[in-house]
PDB file of C-alpha atoms in Angstrom:
ATOM      1  CA  MET A   1     -13.897 -29.979  -7.929  1.00  0.00           C
ATOM      2  CA  ALA A   2     -12.387 -26.298  -7.668  1.00  0.00           C
ATOM      3  CA  LEU A   3      -8.827 -25.994  -7.610  1.00  0.00           C
ATOM      4  CA  GLU A   4      -6.894 -23.879  -4.729  1.00  0.00           C
ATOM      5  CA  LEU A   5      -5.075 -20.986  -4.553  1.00  0.00           C
ATOM      6  CA  LEU A   6      -4.677 -19.790  -1.212  1.00  0.00           C
ATOM      7  CA  ALA A   7      -2.569 -16.311  -0.633  1.00  0.00           C
ATOM      8  CA  LEU A   8      -1.636 -14.784   2.590  1.00  0.00           C
ATOM      9  CA  ARG A   9      -1.238 -11.119   3.033  1.00  0.00           C
ATOM     10  CA  GLY A  10      -2.401  -9.938   5.871  1.00  0.00           C
ATOM     11  CA  LEU A  11      -1.411  -6.516   5.936  1.00  0.00           C
ATOM     12  CA  GLY A  12      -2.278  -3.236   5.704  1.00  0.00           C
ATOM     13  CA  LEU A  13      -3.646  -0.487   2.383  1.00  0.00           C
ATOM     14  CA  GLY A  14      -0.302  -0.095   0.859  1.00  0.00           C
ATOM     15  CA  ASP A  15       1.070  -3.131   1.322  1.00  0.00           C
ATOM     16  CA  LEU A  16      -1.960  -5.029  -0.626  1.00  0.00           C
ATOM     17  CA  LEU A  17      -1.089  -2.597  -3.170  1.00  0.00           C
ATOM     18  CA  THR A  18       1.729  -3.452  -3.414  1.00  0.00           C
ATOM     19  CA  ALA A  19       1.495  -7.306  -4.251  1.00  0.00           C
ATOM     20  CA  VAL A  20      -1.429  -6.587  -6.879  1.00  0.00           C
ATOM     21  CA  PRO A  21       1.006  -7.919  -9.538  1.00  0.00           C
ATOM     22  CA  ALA A  22       2.149 -10.664  -8.132  1.00  0.00           C
ATOM     23  CA  LEU A  23      -1.372 -11.487  -7.729  1.00  0.00           C
ATOM     24  CA  ARG A  24      -1.893 -10.487 -10.937  1.00  0.00           C
ATOM     25  CA  ALA A  25       0.386 -13.389 -11.842  1.00  0.00           C
ATOM     26  CA  LEU A  26      -1.059 -16.041  -9.563  1.00  0.00           C
ATOM     27  CA  ARG A  27      -4.426 -15.847 -11.717  1.00  0.00           C
ATOM     28  CA  GLN A  28      -2.727 -15.995 -15.360  1.00  0.00           C
ATOM     29  CA  ALA A  29      -0.975 -19.268 -14.042  1.00  0.00           C
ATOM     30  CA  PHE A  30      -4.101 -20.299 -12.455  1.00  0.00           C
ATOM     31  CA  PRO A  31      -6.346 -19.506 -14.574  1.00  0.00           C
ATOM     32  CA  GLY A  32      -8.296 -23.150 -13.315  1.00  0.00           C
ATOM     33  CA  HIS A  33      -7.932 -22.153  -9.298  1.00  0.00           C
ATOM     34  CA  ARG A  34     -10.179 -20.087  -7.215  1.00  0.00           C
ATOM     35  CA  ILE A  35      -8.111 -17.740  -5.206  1.00  0.00           C
ATOM     36  CA  THR A  36      -9.231 -16.793  -1.658  1.00  0.00           C
ATOM     37  CA  LEU A  37      -6.900 -13.784  -0.230  1.00  0.00           C
ATOM     38  CA  ALA A  38      -6.317 -13.911   3.530  1.00  0.00           C
ATOM     39  CA  ALA A  39      -6.583 -10.260   4.216  1.00  0.00           C
ATOM     40  CA  PRO A  40      -7.806  -7.783   6.275  1.00  0.00           C
ATOM     41  CA  ARG A  41     -11.719  -7.535   5.578  1.00  0.00           C
ATOM     42  CA  ALA A  42     -11.490  -3.619   6.097  1.00  0.00           C
ATOM     43  CA  LEU A  43      -9.654  -4.558   2.426  1.00  0.00           C
ATOM     44  CA  GLU A  44     -12.654  -5.875   0.692  1.00  0.00           C
ATOM     45  CA  ALA A  45     -13.203  -3.089  -1.798  1.00  0.00           C
ATOM     46  CA  LEU A  46     -10.140  -2.701  -3.849  1.00  0.00           C
ATOM     47  CA  LEU A  47     -10.761  -6.449  -4.220  1.00  0.00           C
ATOM     48  CA  PRO A  48     -12.687  -6.184  -7.714  1.00  0.00           C
ATOM     49  CA  LEU A  49     -10.707  -3.727  -8.730  1.00  0.00           C
ATOM     50  CA  ILE A  50      -7.439  -5.579  -8.532  1.00  0.00           C
ATOM     51  CA  GLY A  51      -9.035  -8.428 -10.603  1.00  0.00           C
ATOM     52  CA  ALA A  52      -7.411 -11.570  -9.328  1.00  0.00           C
ATOM     53  CA  VAL A  53      -8.559 -12.868  -5.851  1.00  0.00           C
ATOM     54  CA  ASP A  54     -12.426 -14.533  -6.064  1.00  0.00           C
ATOM     55  CA  ASP A  55     -12.862 -14.907  -2.131  1.00  0.00           C
ATOM     56  CA  GLN A  56     -11.476 -13.762   1.044  1.00  0.00           C
ATOM     57  CA  VAL A  57     -10.697 -15.006   4.521  1.00  0.00           C
ATOM     58  CA  ASP A  58      -9.935 -12.322   7.352  1.00  0.00           C
ATOM     59  CA  VAL A  59      -5.996 -12.538   8.501  1.00  0.00           C
ATOM     60  CA  ALA A  60      -4.215  -9.553  10.306  1.00  0.00           C
ATOM     61  CA  GLY A  61      -0.801 -10.138  10.331  1.00  0.00           C
ATOM     62  CA  PRO A  62       1.170 -13.570  10.112  1.00  0.00           C
ATOM     63  CA  GLY A  63      -1.468 -16.518  10.365  1.00  0.00           C
ATOM     64  CA  PRO A  64      -3.933 -18.219  11.589  1.00  0.00           C
ATOM     65  CA  VAL A  65      -5.582 -18.404   8.697  1.00  0.00           C
ATOM     66  CA  PRO A  66      -9.341 -19.879  10.002  1.00  0.00           C
ATOM     67  CA  MET A  67      -9.724 -22.607   7.648  1.00  0.00           C
ATOM     68  CA  ASP A  68     -12.415 -23.758   9.450  1.00  0.00           C
ATOM     69  CA  ARG A  69     -13.994 -20.123   7.554  1.00  0.00           C
ATOM     70  CA  LEU A  70     -12.889 -21.585   4.167  1.00  0.00           C
ATOM     71  CA  PRO A  71     -14.951 -23.939   2.116  1.00  0.00           C
ATOM     72  CA  TYR A  72     -12.027 -26.735   1.182  1.00  0.00           C
ATOM     73  CA  GLU A  73      -9.833 -28.465   3.660  1.00  0.00           C
ATOM     74  CA  ARG A  74      -6.815 -27.882   2.039  1.00  0.00           C
ATOM     75  CA  PRO A  75      -5.398 -25.513  -0.848  1.00  0.00           C
ATOM     76  CA  ASP A  76      -4.312 -26.890  -3.758  1.00  0.00           C
ATOM     77  CA  VAL A  77      -1.302 -24.149  -3.581  1.00  0.00           C
ATOM     78  CA  ALA A  78      -0.643 -21.868  -0.882  1.00  0.00           C
ATOM     79  CA  VAL A  79       1.253 -18.696  -1.750  1.00  0.00           C
ATOM     80  CA  ASN A  80       3.150 -16.801   1.232  1.00  0.00           C
ATOM     81  CA  LEU A  81       2.877 -13.095  -0.206  1.00  0.00           C
ATOM     82  CA  HIS A  82       3.451 -11.895   3.464  1.00  0.00           C
ATOM     83  CA  GLY A  83       6.871 -12.214   4.227  1.00  0.00           C
ATOM     84  CA  LYS A  84      10.187 -14.295   5.595  1.00  0.00           C
ATOM     85  CA  GLY A  85       9.152 -15.167   8.772  1.00  0.00           C
ATOM     86  CA  PRO A  86       8.301 -18.736  10.446  1.00  0.00           C
ATOM     87  CA  GLN A  87       4.763 -17.314  11.326  1.00  0.00           C
ATOM     88  CA  SER A  88       3.563 -17.271   8.292  1.00  0.00           C
ATOM     89  CA  ILE A  89       5.548 -19.697   6.781  1.00  0.00           C
ATOM     90  CA  GLU A  90       4.034 -22.059   9.905  1.00  0.00           C
ATOM     91  CA  ALA A  91       0.594 -21.089   9.016  1.00  0.00           C
ATOM     92  CA  LEU A  92       1.018 -22.419   5.359  1.00  0.00           C
ATOM     93  CA  GLN A  93       1.617 -25.339   6.201  1.00  0.00           C
ATOM     94  CA  ASP A  94      -0.904 -25.903   8.659  1.00  0.00           C
ATOM     95  CA  THR A  95      -3.458 -25.842   6.098  1.00  0.00           C
ATOM     96  CA  LYS A  96      -1.871 -29.104   4.546  1.00  0.00           C
ATOM     97  CA  PRO A  97      -1.590 -27.472   0.721  1.00  0.00           C
ATOM     98  CA  GLY A  98      -0.209 -29.808  -2.221  1.00  0.00           C
ATOM     99  CA  ARG A  99       2.359 -26.792  -3.181  1.00  0.00           C
ATOM    100  CA  LEU A 100       3.502 -24.237  -1.000  1.00  0.00           C
ATOM    101  CA  ILE A 101       4.866 -20.955  -2.026  1.00  0.00           C
ATOM    102  CA  SER A 102       7.418 -19.081  -0.197  1.00  0.00           C
ATOM    103  CA  TYR A 103      10.554 -17.008   0.918  1.00  0.00           C
ATOM    104  CA  GLY A 104      12.189 -19.646   3.716  1.00  0.00           C
ATOM    105  CA  THR A 105      11.210 -22.856   1.656  1.00  0.00           C
ATOM    106  CA  GLY A 106      11.706 -21.843  -1.863  1.00  0.00           C
ATOM    107  CA  PRO A 107      14.402 -18.644  -2.850  1.00  0.00           C
ATOM    108  CA  ARG A 108      16.465 -16.976  -0.364  1.00  0.00           C
ATOM    109  CA  TRP A 109      15.604 -13.537   0.492  1.00  0.00           C
ATOM    110  CA  ARG A 110      17.374  -9.985  -0.238  1.00  0.00           C
ATOM    111  CA  ASP A 111      17.888  -7.245   1.492  1.00  0.00           C
ATOM    112  CA  GLY A 112      17.183  -3.616  -0.636  1.00  0.00           C
ATOM    113  CA  VAL A 113      14.897  -5.011  -2.620  1.00  0.00           C
ATOM    114  CA  HIS A 114      11.490  -2.404  -3.782  1.00  0.00           C
ATOM    115  CA  GLU A 115       8.395  -4.584  -1.645  1.00  0.00           C
ATOM    116  CA  VAL A 116       6.593  -4.674  -5.720  1.00  0.00           C
ATOM    117  CA  ARG A 117       9.937  -6.261  -7.474  1.00  0.00           C
ATOM    118  CA  ARG A 118       9.999  -8.461  -3.950  1.00  0.00           C
ATOM    119  CA  TRP A 119       7.165 -10.759  -4.395  1.00  0.00           C
ATOM    120  CA  CYS A 120       7.341 -10.812  -8.407  1.00  0.00           C
ATOM    121  CA  GLU A 121      10.364 -12.575  -8.299  1.00  0.00           C
ATOM    122  CA  LEU A 122       9.365 -15.005  -5.607  1.00  0.00           C
ATOM    123  CA  LEU A 123       6.948 -16.168  -8.088  1.00  0.00           C
ATOM    124  CA  GLU A 124       9.717 -15.914 -10.588  1.00  0.00           C
ATOM    125  CA  TRP A 125      11.839 -18.696  -8.995  1.00  0.00           C
ATOM    126  CA  HIS A 126       9.132 -21.043  -9.075  1.00  0.00           C
ATOM    127  CA  GLY A 127       8.220 -20.239 -12.902  1.00  0.00           C
ATOM    128  CA  ILE A 128       5.424 -17.695 -12.240  1.00  0.00           C
ATOM    129  CA  PRO A 129       6.132 -14.973 -15.194  1.00  0.00           C
ATOM    130  CA  ALA A 130       5.328 -11.638 -13.221  1.00  0.00           C
ATOM    131  CA  ASP A 131       5.154  -7.800 -14.196  1.00  0.00           C
ATOM    132  CA  PRO A 132       5.988  -5.600 -11.298  1.00  0.00           C
ATOM    133  CA  THR A 133       4.515  -2.552 -13.572  1.00  0.00           C
ATOM    134  CA  ASP A 134       1.163  -4.150 -13.803  1.00  0.00           C
ATOM    135  CA  LEU A 135       0.456  -1.634 -10.826  1.00  0.00           C
ATOM    136  CA  THR A 136      -3.507   0.143 -11.985  1.00  0.00           C
ATOM    137  CA  LEU A 137      -6.400   0.152 -11.258  1.00  0.00           C
ATOM    138  CA  GLY A 138      -7.906   2.998 -13.071  1.00  0.00           C
ATOM    139  CA  ILE A 139      -6.790   5.954 -14.432  1.00  0.00           C
ATOM    140  CA  SER A 140      -8.135   9.165 -12.312  1.00  0.00           C
ATOM    141  CA  ASP A 141      -9.571  12.055 -14.842  1.00  0.00           C
ATOM    142  CA  ARG A 142      -8.444  14.323 -12.301  1.00  0.00           C
ATOM    143  CA  SER A 143     -10.901  15.807 -11.787  1.00  0.00           C
ATOM    144  CA  GLY A 144     -11.837  16.272  -7.809  1.00  0.00           C
ATOM    145  CA  PRO A 145      -9.508  17.853  -5.489  1.00  0.00           C
ATOM    146  CA  VAL A 146      -6.029  18.411  -3.978  1.00  0.00           C
ATOM    147  CA  ILE A 147      -6.027  15.509  -1.910  1.00  0.00           C
ATOM    148  CA  VAL A 148      -3.835  16.524   1.487  1.00  0.00           C
ATOM    149  CA  HIS A 149      -2.920  13.162   3.956  1.00  0.00           C
ATOM    150  CA  PRO A 150      -1.016  14.273   6.907  1.00  0.00           C
ATOM    151  CA  GLY A 151      -1.038  10.898   8.616  1.00  0.00           C
ATOM    152  CA  ALA A 152       1.181   7.784   8.725  1.00  0.00           C
ATOM    153  CA  SER A 153       1.416   4.312  11.083  1.00  0.00           C
ATOM    154  CA  PHE A 154       3.983   5.492  12.931  1.00  0.00           C
ATOM    155  CA  PRO A 155       5.125   9.112  13.803  1.00  0.00           C
ATOM    156  CA  ALA A 156       8.395   8.239  12.311  1.00  0.00           C
ATOM    157  CA  ARG A 157       6.652   9.102   8.873  1.00  0.00           C
ATOM    158  CA  ARG A 158       4.519  12.505   9.973  1.00  0.00           C
ATOM    159  CA  TRP A 159       6.142  15.302   8.257  1.00  0.00           C
ATOM    160  CA  PRO A 160       4.725  17.995  11.350  1.00  0.00           C
ATOM    161  CA  PRO A 161       0.953  19.197  10.505  1.00  0.00           C
ATOM    162  CA  GLU A 162       2.298  22.569  10.818  1.00  0.00           C
ATOM    163  CA  ARG A 163       4.195  22.044   7.389  1.00  0.00           C
ATOM    164  CA  PHE A 164       1.399  20.409   5.680  1.00  0.00           C
ATOM    165  CA  ALA A 165      -0.692  23.183   6.274  1.00  0.00           C
ATOM    166  CA  GLU A 166       1.874  25.668   4.279  1.00  0.00           C
ATOM    167  CA  VAL A 167       1.147  23.419   1.625  1.00  0.00           C
ATOM    168  CA  ALA A 168      -2.499  22.930   1.538  1.00  0.00           C
ATOM    169  CA  ALA A 169      -3.088  26.307   1.840  1.00  0.00           C
ATOM    170  CA  ALA A 170      -0.339  27.197  -0.818  1.00  0.00           C
ATOM    171  CA  LEU A 171      -2.741  24.891  -2.941  1.00  0.00           C
ATOM    172  CA  GLU A 172      -5.931  25.070  -4.723  1.00  0.00           C
ATOM    173  CA  ASP A 173      -9.059  23.124  -3.983  1.00  0.00           C
ATOM    174  CA  VAL A 174      -7.949  20.966  -1.321  1.00  0.00           C
ATOM    175  CA  VAL A 175      -9.098  18.706   0.987  1.00  0.00           C
ATOM    176  CA  VAL A 176      -7.879  16.339   3.810  1.00  0.00           C
ATOM    177  CA  THR A 177      -7.609  12.690   4.538  1.00  0.00           C
ATOM    178  CA  GLY A 178      -7.699  10.786   6.964  1.00  0.00           C
ATOM    179  CA  ASN A 179      -8.465   7.644   9.020  1.00  0.00           C
ATOM    180  CA  GLU A 180     -10.176   7.586  12.165  1.00  0.00           C
ATOM    181  CA  GLN A 181      -7.444   7.653  14.439  1.00  0.00           C
ATOM    182  CA  GLU A 182      -5.675  10.515  12.151  1.00  0.00           C
ATOM    183  CA  VAL A 183      -8.863  13.199  13.090  1.00  0.00           C
ATOM    184  CA  PRO A 184      -7.779  15.138  14.747  1.00  0.00           C
ATOM    185  CA  LEU A 185      -4.120  15.468  12.928  1.00  0.00           C
ATOM    186  CA  ALA A 186      -5.779  15.749  10.056  1.00  0.00           C
ATOM    187  CA  ARG A 187      -8.210  18.968  11.930  1.00  0.00           C
ATOM    188  CA  LYS A 188      -4.819  20.401  12.692  1.00  0.00           C
ATOM    189  CA  VAL A 189      -4.301  20.196   9.895  1.00  0.00           C
ATOM    190  CA  ALA A 190      -7.016  21.686   7.986  1.00  0.00           C
ATOM    191  CA  GLU A 191      -7.850  25.066  10.572  1.00  0.00           C
ATOM    192  CA  LEU A 192      -3.843  25.748  10.254  1.00  0.00           C
ATOM    193  CA  ALA A 193      -4.669  25.918   6.485  1.00  0.00           C
ATOM    194  CA  GLY A 194      -7.519  27.997   6.693  1.00  0.00           C
ATOM    195  CA  LEU A 195     -10.024  25.101   5.033  1.00  0.00           C
ATOM    196  CA  PRO A 196     -13.610  25.539   5.346  1.00  0.00           C
ATOM    197  CA  PRO A 197     -14.972  22.651   8.055  1.00  0.00           C
ATOM    198  CA  GLU A 198     -16.204  20.564   4.898  1.00  0.00           C
ATOM    199  CA  ARG A 199     -12.894  19.908   3.449  1.00  0.00           C
ATOM    200  CA  MET A 200     -12.103  18.191   6.329  1.00  0.00           C
ATOM    201  CA  LEU A 201     -13.018  14.325   4.898  1.00  0.00           C
ATOM    202  CA  ALA A 202     -11.505  12.410   8.217  1.00  0.00           C
ATOM    203  CA  GLY A 203     -13.072  10.165   9.363  1.00  0.00           C
ATOM    204  CA  ARG A 204     -16.232  10.511   7.092  1.00  0.00           C
ATOM    205  CA  THR A 205     -14.545   8.295   4.193  1.00  0.00           C
ATOM    206  CA  GLY A 206     -14.208   4.776   4.378  1.00  0.00           C
ATOM    207  CA  LEU A 207     -11.758   2.689   1.718  1.00  0.00           C
ATOM    208  CA  ALA A 208     -14.354   2.069  -0.726  1.00  0.00           C
ATOM    209  CA  ASP A 209     -14.240   6.817   0.096  1.00  0.00           C
ATOM    210  CA  LEU A 210     -11.801   7.049  -0.636  1.00  0.00           C
ATOM    211  CA  ILE A 211     -10.895   5.315  -3.850  1.00  0.00           C
ATOM    212  CA  ASP A 212     -13.162   7.146  -4.909  1.00  0.00           C
ATOM    213  CA  LEU A 213     -11.714  10.159  -3.710  1.00  0.00           C
ATOM    214  CA  VAL A 214      -8.136   8.674  -4.689  1.00  0.00           C
ATOM    215  CA  GLY A 215      -9.500   8.158  -8.170  1.00  0.00           C
ATOM    216  CA  ARG A 216     -10.623  11.375  -9.075  1.00  0.00           C
ATOM    217  CA  ALA A 217      -8.142  13.578  -7.846  1.00  0.00           C
ATOM    218  CA  ARG A 218      -6.139  15.861  -9.142  1.00  0.00           C
ATOM    219  CA  LEU A 219      -3.221  16.024  -7.198  1.00  0.00           C
ATOM    220  CA  VAL A 220      -2.389  13.199  -3.899  1.00  0.00           C
ATOM    221  CA  VAL A 221       0.108  14.716  -1.321  1.00  0.00           C
ATOM    222  CA  CYS A 222       1.309  12.735   1.508  1.00  0.00           C
ATOM    223  CA  GLY A 223       3.949  10.224   3.193  1.00  0.00           C
ATOM    224  CA  ASP A 224       5.483   7.024   2.919  1.00  0.00           C
ATOM    225  CA  THR A 225       1.598   5.247   3.294  1.00  0.00           C
ATOM    226  CA  GLY A 226      -0.688   3.363   1.565  1.00  0.00           C
ATOM    227  CA  VAL A 227      -2.435   6.708   0.089  1.00  0.00           C
ATOM    228  CA  ALA A 228       0.639   7.199  -1.451  1.00  0.00           C
ATOM    229  CA  HIS A 229       0.706   3.094  -3.209  1.00  0.00           C
ATOM    230  CA  LEU A 230      -2.772   4.052  -3.490  1.00  0.00           C
ATOM    231  CA  ALA A 231      -2.605   7.560  -6.460  1.00  0.00           C
ATOM    232  CA  THR A 232      -0.186   4.952  -7.589  1.00  0.00           C
ATOM    233  CA  ALA A 233      -2.589   3.282  -8.615  1.00  0.00           C
ATOM    234  CA  PHE A 234      -5.052   5.328 -10.164  1.00  0.00           C
ATOM    235  CA  CYS A 235      -1.935   6.785 -12.004  1.00  0.00           C
ATOM    236  CA  VAL A 236      -2.779  10.152  -9.691  1.00  0.00           C
ATOM    237  CA  PRO A 237      -0.066  13.006  -9.484  1.00  0.00           C
ATOM    238  CA  SER A 238       1.842  12.646  -6.382  1.00  0.00           C
ATOM    239  CA  VAL A 239       4.854  13.927  -3.906  1.00  0.00           C
ATOM    240  CA  VAL A 240       5.420  11.828  -1.356  1.00  0.00           C
ATOM    241  CA  LEU A 241       7.396  12.328   1.320  1.00  0.00           C
ATOM    242  CA  PHE A 242       9.930   9.359   3.086  1.00  0.00           C
ATOM    243  CA  GLY A 243      11.839   9.638   6.345  1.00  0.00           C
ATOM    244  CA  PRO A 244      13.298   6.686   7.469  1.00  0.00           C
ATOM    245  CA  VAL A 245      12.608   4.131   4.639  1.00  0.00           C
ATOM    246  CA  SER A 246      14.394   4.975   1.280  1.00  0.00           C
ATOM    247  CA  PRO A 247      11.701   5.304  -2.281  1.00  0.00           C
ATOM    248  CA  ALA A 248      14.055   2.674  -3.623  1.00  0.00           C
ATOM    249  CA  LEU A 249      12.331   0.020  -1.494  1.00  0.00           C
ATOM    250  CA  TRP A 250       8.643   1.067  -0.775  1.00  0.00           C
ATOM    251  CA  GLY A 251       8.070   4.542  -3.719  1.00  0.00           C
ATOM    252  CA  PRO A 252       5.889   4.790  -6.592  1.00  0.00           C
ATOM    253  CA  PRO A 253       7.501   3.879 -10.262  1.00  0.00           C
ATOM    254  CA  PRO A 254       9.292   6.593 -11.856  1.00  0.00           C
ATOM    255  CA  GLY A 255       8.231   8.415 -14.760  1.00  0.00           C
ATOM    256  CA  TRP A 256       4.468   8.590 -13.052  1.00  0.00           C
ATOM    257  CA  ARG A 257       4.577  11.903 -13.008  1.00  0.00           C
ATOM    258  CA  HIS A 258       4.940  10.846  -8.875  1.00  0.00           C
ATOM    259  CA  VAL A 259       7.675  12.894  -7.174  1.00  0.00           C
ATOM    260  CA  ALA A 260       9.355  10.504  -4.173  1.00  0.00           C
ATOM    261  CA  LEU A 261      11.499  13.513  -1.912  1.00  0.00           C
ATOM    262  CA  TRP A 262      13.770  12.494   0.483  1.00  0.00           C
ATOM    263  CA  ALA A 263      16.661  13.252   2.122  1.00  0.00           C
ATOM    264  CA  GLY A 264      18.964   9.978   2.096  1.00  0.00           C
ATOM    265  CA  GLU A 265      18.602   9.443   5.332  1.00  0.00           C
ATOM    266  CA  ASN A 266      17.831   5.451   6.745  1.00  0.00           C
ATOM    267  CA  GLY A 267      16.497   4.967  10.058  1.00  0.00           C
ATOM    268  CA  ASP A 268      13.680   2.831  12.047  1.00  0.00           C
ATOM    269  CA  PRO A 269      10.398   3.294  10.574  1.00  0.00           C
ATOM    270  CA  HIS A 270       8.299   2.571  14.007  1.00  0.00           C
ATOM    271  CA  GLY A 271      10.443   5.228  16.126  1.00  0.00           C
ATOM    272  CA  GLU A 272       8.285   8.139  17.784  1.00  0.00           C
ATOM    273  CA  ARG A 273       9.535  11.272  16.419  1.00  0.00           C
ATOM    274  CA  PRO A 274       8.919  12.028  12.860  1.00  0.00           C
ATOM    275  CA  HIS A 275      12.747  11.196  11.985  1.00  0.00           C
ATOM    276  CA  PRO A 276      15.410  13.654  11.024  1.00  0.00           C
ATOM    277  CA  GLY A 277      15.696  12.763   7.375  1.00  0.00           C
ATOM    278  CA  LEU A 278      11.929  13.695   7.065  1.00  0.00           C
ATOM    279  CA  LEU A 279      12.076  16.797   9.023  1.00  0.00           C
ATOM    280  CA  LYS A 280      14.732  18.316   6.494  1.00  0.00           C
ATOM    281  CA  ILE A 281      12.114  18.773   3.298  1.00  0.00           C
ATOM    282  CA  GLU A 282      10.717  21.825   3.340  1.00  0.00           C
ATOM    283  CA  VAL A 283       7.847  23.137   1.920  1.00  0.00           C
ATOM    284  CA  SER A 284       9.265  25.247  -0.336  1.00  0.00           C
ATOM    285  CA  GLU A 285      10.168  21.983  -1.715  1.00  0.00           C
ATOM    286  CA  VAL A 286       6.625  20.237  -1.421  1.00  0.00           C
ATOM    287  CA  VAL A 287       4.798  22.825  -2.898  1.00  0.00           C
ATOM    288  CA  ASP A 288       7.385  23.209  -6.140  1.00  0.00           C
ATOM    289  CA  ALA A 289       7.614  19.351  -6.458  1.00  0.00           C
ATOM    290  CA  ALA A 290       3.558  19.293  -6.795  1.00  0.00           C
ATOM    291  CA  LEU A 291       3.403  22.187  -9.171  1.00  0.00           C
ATOM    292  CA  GLU A 292       5.795  20.421 -11.509  1.00  0.00           C
ATOM    293  CA  VAL A 293       3.665  17.176 -11.162  1.00  0.00           C
ATOM    294  CA  THR A 294       0.324  19.122 -12.400  1.00  0.00           C
ATOM    295  CA  SER A 295       1.516  21.156 -14.996  1.00  0.00           C
TER     296      SER A 295
END
């Protein structure tokens, strides 16, 4: 009978990418287990690149986990890579695992810890070695375009489109990306930058296409969002604009040809207006950083 491990991470693109070192550590620690990831089905294209997940069950948020969609009655090990709240803990407890690895039932949750290191520390507390630098999905050949990605999940993290357009106009071989909801924003950036219609790719790339595009990119310029983590994963030079959240918590690792711009002001990452600290970042700073990391 197969041994089963269930890991919960019911969050978005960047969240999954920050959990890659922890997932790979679980693969090393439990080589005889089938690892099932409870995460949004939309992220499925990433899983073969991570190399640590055997199966997936579609879960958005902290649960519950639909056990009727899994080929076993209970996991031997359940790992909470989602958060510290009672919902995610209860969701995994309800699966009746033989062993539960989670904050709230093990180590103390510490504030001010980088998201990548947080999940490595959880595993290390349980005696499972984890390398927080094990983030890479591949190496870009840098034969592709410069990607300007103006969107973010909340307005607090969205630099003004007029400024993104100025950056796009100052660089060469630029495409503008975004999801279906971000098409109007991306179109505005592309039009203000004077880019031809075929350079506006928002709404035209699924995750697999975006992975391929970033995997070949020469540079990524974006806010604090999932595409920034994708650039890190493919070792693509990037300029990432941070507003209400410090790059010390969610930023790229130092020394990987990434520049994290931040005015040093914290705030609400879910705010309905661009954070004042984000607005302190000038176009010239972004352009200078872009030229520096690609020189």
